[in-house]
PDB file of C-alpha atoms and ligand atoms in Angstrom:
ATOM      1  CA  MET A 103       0.055  -0.007   0.034  1.00  0.00           C
ATOM      2  CA  ARG A 104       1.221   3.579  -0.939  1.00  0.00           C
ATOM      3  CA  VAL A 105      -0.090   5.908   1.419  1.00  0.00           C
ATOM      4  CA  LEU A 106       0.127   9.916   1.904  1.00  0.00           C
ATOM      5  CA  ILE A 107      -0.223  10.641   5.502  1.00  0.00           C
ATOM      6  CA  LEU A 108      -0.730  14.356   5.358  1.00  0.00           C
ATOM      7  CA  ASN A 109      -1.110  16.759   8.639  1.00  0.00           C
ATOM      8  CA  GLY A 110      -2.354  20.182   8.203  1.00  0.00           C
ATOM      9  CA  PRO A 111      -1.866  23.508  10.181  1.00  0.00           C
ATOM     10  CA  ASN A 112      -0.200  23.604  13.635  1.00  0.00           C
ATOM     11  CA  LEU A 113       0.220  19.723  13.473  1.00  0.00           C
ATOM     12  CA  ASN A 114       4.182  20.362  13.556  1.00  0.00           C
ATOM     13  CA  LEU A 115       3.699  21.559  17.201  1.00  0.00           C
ATOM     14  CA  LEU A 116       2.643  18.411  18.744  1.00  0.00           C
ATOM     15  CA  GLY A 117       4.367  17.695  21.737  1.00  0.00           C
ATOM     16  CA  THR A 118       4.161  21.291  23.128  1.00  0.00           C
ATOM     17  CA  ARG A 119       0.901  22.485  21.511  1.00  0.00           C
ATOM     18  CA  GLN A 120      -1.684  22.150  24.288  1.00  0.00           C
ATOM     19  CA  PRO A 121      -0.747  18.745  25.451  1.00  0.00           C
ATOM     20  CA  GLU A 122      -3.990  18.330  27.560  1.00  0.00           C
ATOM     21  CA  VAL A 123      -5.778  17.970  24.175  1.00  0.00           C
ATOM     22  CA  TYR A 124      -3.419  16.571  21.825  1.00  0.00           C
ATOM     23  CA  GLY A 125      -0.935  14.793  24.190  1.00  0.00           C
ATOM     24  CA  ALA A 126       2.893  14.814  24.442  1.00  0.00           C
ATOM     25  CA  THR A 127       3.621  12.531  21.247  1.00  0.00           C
ATOM     26  CA  THR A 128       5.373  14.723  18.356  1.00  0.00           C
ATOM     27  CA  LEU A 129       4.509  14.520  14.911  1.00  0.00           C
ATOM     28  CA  LYS A 130       7.973  12.750  14.229  1.00  0.00           C
ATOM     29  CA  ASN A 131       6.938  10.347  16.807  1.00  0.00           C
ATOM     30  CA  ILE A 132       3.685   9.734  14.952  1.00  0.00           C
ATOM     31  CA  GLU A 133       5.448   9.281  11.916  1.00  0.00           C
ATOM     32  CA  GLN A 134       7.686   6.587  13.654  1.00  0.00           C
ATOM     33  CA  MET A 135       4.872   4.694  15.054  1.00  0.00           C
ATOM     34  CA  CYS A 136       3.198   4.722  11.449  1.00  0.00           C
ATOM     35  CA  ARG A 137       6.245   3.080   9.924  1.00  0.00           C
ATOM     36  CA  ALA A 138       7.006   0.736  12.713  1.00  0.00           C
ATOM     37  CA  TYR A 139       3.191  -0.247  12.845  1.00  0.00           C
ATOM     38  CA  ALA A 140       3.111  -0.828   9.052  1.00  0.00           C
ATOM     39  CA  PRO A 141       6.496  -1.562   7.596  1.00  0.00           C
ATOM     40  CA  GLU A 142       5.010  -3.106   4.550  1.00  0.00           C
ATOM     41  CA  ALA A 143       3.451   0.147   3.440  1.00  0.00           C
ATOM     42  CA  ALA A 144       5.131   2.849   1.685  1.00  0.00           C
ATOM     43  CA  ILE A 145       4.379   5.791   3.719  1.00  0.00           C
ATOM     44  CA  ASN A 146       4.724   9.440   2.395  1.00  0.00           C
ATOM     45  CA  PHE A 147       4.366  11.145   5.524  1.00  0.00           C
ATOM     46  CA  ALA A 148       3.912  15.168   5.236  1.00  0.00           C
ATOM     47  CA  GLN A 149       3.096  18.438   7.067  1.00  0.00           C
ATOM     48  CA  SER A 150       1.891  21.738   6.041  1.00  0.00           C
ATOM     49  CA  ASN A 151       0.558  24.902   7.434  1.00  0.00           C
ATOM     50  CA  HIS A 152      -0.624  26.131   3.980  1.00  0.00           C
ATOM     51  CA  GLU A 153      -3.744  24.975   2.317  1.00  0.00           C
ATOM     52  CA  GLY A 154      -2.489  25.290  -1.236  1.00  0.00           C
ATOM     53  CA  VAL A 155       0.473  23.065  -0.325  1.00  0.00           C
ATOM     54  CA  MET A 156      -1.822  20.714   1.019  1.00  0.00           C
ATOM     55  CA  ILE A 157      -4.173  20.535  -2.009  1.00  0.00           C
ATOM     56  CA  ASP A 158      -0.993  20.134  -4.578  1.00  0.00           C
ATOM     57  CA  ALA A 159       0.170  17.283  -2.215  1.00  0.00           C
ATOM     58  CA  ILE A 160      -3.414  15.804  -2.667  1.00  0.00           C
ATOM     59  CA  HIS A 161      -3.236  16.446  -6.439  1.00  0.00           C
ATOM     60  CA  ALA A 162       0.203  14.632  -6.784  1.00  0.00           C
ATOM     61  CA  ALA A 163      -1.020  11.624  -4.687  1.00  0.00           C
ATOM     62  CA  LYS A 164      -3.430  10.837  -7.495  1.00  0.00           C
ATOM     63  CA  SER A 165      -1.103   9.152  -9.783  1.00  0.00           C
ATOM     64  CA  THR A 166       1.249   8.093  -7.083  1.00  0.00           C
ATOM     65  CA  GLN A 167      -0.451   6.844  -4.217  1.00  0.00           C
ATOM     66  CA  ASP A 168      -3.346   4.228  -3.317  1.00  0.00           C
ATOM     67  CA  GLY A 169      -4.890   6.175  -0.668  1.00  0.00           C
ATOM     68  CA  ILE A 170      -4.927   9.298   1.663  1.00  0.00           C
ATOM     69  CA  ILE A 171      -4.797   9.581   5.451  1.00  0.00           C
ATOM     70  CA  LEU A 172      -5.718  13.042   6.396  1.00  0.00           C
ATOM     71  CA  ASN A 173      -5.368  15.195   9.361  1.00  0.00           C
ATOM     72  CA  ALA A 174      -6.484  18.634   8.208  1.00  0.00           C
ATOM     73  CA  GLY A 175      -6.455  20.345  11.346  1.00  0.00           C
ATOM     74  CA  ALA A 176      -8.469  23.192  11.511  1.00  0.00           C
ATOM     75  CA  TYR A 177      -8.702  23.448   7.696  1.00  0.00           C
ATOM     76  CA  THR A 178     -11.310  20.343   8.441  1.00  0.00           C
ATOM     77  CA  HIS A 179     -13.702  22.701   9.631  1.00  0.00           C
ATOM     78  CA  THR A 180     -13.009  25.360   6.830  1.00  0.00           C
ATOM     79  CA  SER A 181     -11.655  24.194   3.746  1.00  0.00           C
ATOM     80  CA  VAL A 182     -14.064  23.565   0.734  1.00  0.00           C
ATOM     81  CA  ALA A 183     -11.013  23.802  -1.451  1.00  0.00           C
ATOM     82  CA  LEU A 184      -9.311  20.424   0.396  1.00  0.00           C
ATOM     83  CA  HIS A 185     -13.048  19.091  -0.139  1.00  0.00           C
ATOM     84  CA  ASP A 186     -12.950  19.518  -3.645  1.00  0.00           C
ATOM     85  CA  ALA A 187      -9.356  18.483  -4.081  1.00  0.00           C
ATOM     86  CA  LEU A 188     -10.226  15.025  -2.488  1.00  0.00           C
ATOM     87  CA  ALA A 189     -13.312  14.845  -4.581  1.00  0.00           C
ATOM     88  CA  SER A 190     -10.890  15.264  -7.655  1.00  0.00           C
ATOM     89  CA  VAL A 191      -8.583  12.607  -7.191  1.00  0.00           C
ATOM     90  CA  GLU A 192     -10.943  10.017  -6.292  1.00  0.00           C
ATOM     91  CA  LEU A 193      -8.422   8.091  -3.952  1.00  0.00           C
ATOM     92  CA  PRO A 194     -10.202   6.555  -0.622  1.00  0.00           C
ATOM     93  CA  CYS A 195      -9.095   9.019   2.326  1.00  0.00           C
ATOM     94  CA  VAL A 196      -9.423   8.317   6.177  1.00  0.00           C
ATOM     95  CA  GLU A 197     -10.122  11.218   8.203  1.00  0.00           C
ATOM     96  CA  VAL A 198      -7.959  11.441  11.262  1.00  0.00           C
ATOM     97  CA  HIS A 199      -8.042  13.579  14.286  1.00  0.00           C
ATOM     98  CA  LEU A 200      -5.904  13.102  17.609  1.00  0.00           C
ATOM     99  CA  SER A 201      -9.196  14.588  19.516  1.00  0.00           C
ATOM    100  CA  ASN A 202     -12.540  13.808  19.694  1.00  0.00           C
ATOM    101  CA  ILE A 203     -13.935  16.657  17.354  1.00  0.00           C
ATOM    102  CA  HIS A 204     -17.408  15.958  18.218  1.00  0.00           C
ATOM    103  CA  ALA A 205     -16.899  16.136  22.138  1.00  0.00           C
ATOM    104  CA  ARG A 206     -15.300  19.620  21.635  1.00  0.00           C
ATOM    105  CA  GLU A 207     -16.571  23.227  20.444  1.00  0.00           C
ATOM    106  CA  PRO A 208     -19.487  23.172  18.172  1.00  0.00           C
ATOM    107  CA  PHE A 209     -17.325  24.644  15.457  1.00  0.00           C
ATOM    108  CA  ARG A 210     -15.188  21.395  15.593  1.00  0.00           C
ATOM    109  CA  HIS A 211     -18.200  19.411  14.668  1.00  0.00           C
ATOM    110  CA  HIS A 212     -18.558  20.223  11.121  1.00  0.00           C
ATOM    111  CA  SER A 213     -15.949  18.634   8.878  1.00  0.00           C
ATOM    112  CA  TYR A 214     -15.734  19.164   5.278  1.00  0.00           C
ATOM    113  CA  VAL A 215     -13.513  16.183   4.603  1.00  0.00           C
ATOM    114  CA  ALA A 216     -16.159  13.721   6.037  1.00  0.00           C
ATOM    115  CA  PRO A 217     -18.518  13.473   2.973  1.00  0.00           C
ATOM    116  CA  VAL A 218     -15.375  12.881   0.557  1.00  0.00           C
ATOM    117  CA  ALA A 219     -13.660  10.591   3.299  1.00  0.00           C
ATOM    118  CA  ILE A 220     -14.263   6.601   3.464  1.00  0.00           C
ATOM    119  CA  GLY A 221     -14.815   7.249   7.159  1.00  0.00           C
ATOM    120  CA  GLN A 222     -13.684   9.075  10.126  1.00  0.00           C
ATOM    121  CA  ILE A 223     -11.315   8.217  13.095  1.00  0.00           C
ATOM    122  CA  ALA A 224     -11.268  10.362  15.975  1.00  0.00           C
ATOM    123  CA  GLY A 225     -10.224  10.861  19.768  1.00  0.00           C
ATOM    124  CA  PHE A 226      -7.561   8.103  20.207  1.00  0.00           C
ATOM    125  CA  GLY A 227      -4.715  10.545  20.145  1.00  0.00           C
ATOM    126  CA  ALA A 228      -1.635   9.291  18.281  1.00  0.00           C
ATOM    127  CA  GLN A 229      -3.308   5.455  17.626  1.00  0.00           C
ATOM    128  CA  SER A 230      -5.764   7.304  15.462  1.00  0.00           C
ATOM    129  CA  TYR A 231      -3.295   7.296  12.874  1.00  0.00           C
ATOM    130  CA  LEU A 232      -2.355   3.716  13.486  1.00  0.00           C
ATOM    131  CA  LEU A 233      -6.318   2.667  13.245  1.00  0.00           C
ATOM    132  CA  ALA A 234      -6.697   4.762  10.163  1.00  0.00           C
ATOM    133  CA  LEU A 235      -3.761   2.549   8.550  1.00  0.00           C
ATOM    134  CA  ASP A 236      -5.872  -0.633   9.265  1.00  0.00           C
ATOM    135  CA  ALA A 237      -8.875   0.871   7.802  1.00  0.00           C
ATOM    136  CA  LEU A 238      -7.327   2.008   4.659  1.00  0.00           C
ATOM    137  CA  SER A 239      -5.639  -1.097   4.351  1.00  0.00           C
ATOM    138  CA  ALA A 240      -8.709  -3.304   4.724  1.00  0.00           C
ATOM    139  CA  HIS A 241     -10.516  -0.843   2.303  1.00  0.00           C
ATOM    140  CA  LEU A 242      -8.083  -1.397  -0.331  1.00  0.00           C
ATOM    141  CA  ALA A 243      -7.947  -5.342   0.190  1.00  0.00           C
ATOM    142  CA  LYS A 244     -11.716  -4.941  -0.748  1.00  0.00           C
ATOM    143  CA  THR A 245     -11.411  -3.145  -3.872  1.00  0.00           C
TER     144      THR A 245
HETATM  145  C1  LIG B1129      -7.414  18.212  14.887  1.00  0.00           C
HETATM  146  C2  LIG B1129      -8.662  18.764  15.603  1.00  0.00           C
HETATM  147  C3  LIG B1129      -8.897  20.270  14.978  1.00  0.00           C
HETATM  148  O1  LIG B1129     -10.200  20.606  15.271  1.00  0.00           O
HETATM  149  C4  LIG B1129      -7.804  21.255  15.318  1.00  0.00           C
HETATM  150  O2  LIG B1129      -7.950  22.224  14.673  1.00  0.00           O
HETATM  151  C5  LIG B1129      -6.507  20.764  14.702  1.00  0.00           C
HETATM  152  C6  LIG B1129      -6.216  19.025  15.457  1.00  0.00           C
HETATM  153  C7  LIG B1129      -7.266  16.686  15.976  1.00  0.00           C
HETATM  154  O3  LIG B1129      -6.344  15.979  15.435  1.00  0.00           O
HETATM  155  O4  LIG B1129      -7.508  16.544  16.768  1.00  0.00           O
HETATM  156  O5  LIG B1129      -5.533  21.315  14.466  1.00  0.00           O
HETATM  157  O6  LIG B1129      -7.396  17.843  13.753  1.00  0.00           O
END
């Protein structure tokens, strides 16, 4: 499985950013956990604070990846452009969040990613990414 694991704004600050919400694990730790958990996968792990860079990464994934695991950070709740990019490339996408966005402020309850994702995993901290790897792998095995 070739997978783009794409992380959005502020996720580069994991480890020091609101650890009571997001935990003490850094994004580098999460990348290492993903690689150790799925050594057979070709993982392209990326992070950007810029919406356009994320859109370019999604476009590039169309011909190079089998699927996408996306933590779009706050763009989850705002970005029609990311929604459109995901709809355009027609790759299976698993939406992930460290926190349970549905148990937080109302503005985090809506996701523009969800309608163009095969499913959403939220609330399990860094383990959300490992669950997403399982979910994407199972989905690809069926198709
Ligand atoms: C997040 C949840 C978002 O609401 C927030 O803006 C983030 C992180 C999460 O992983 O829990 O930046 O996507």
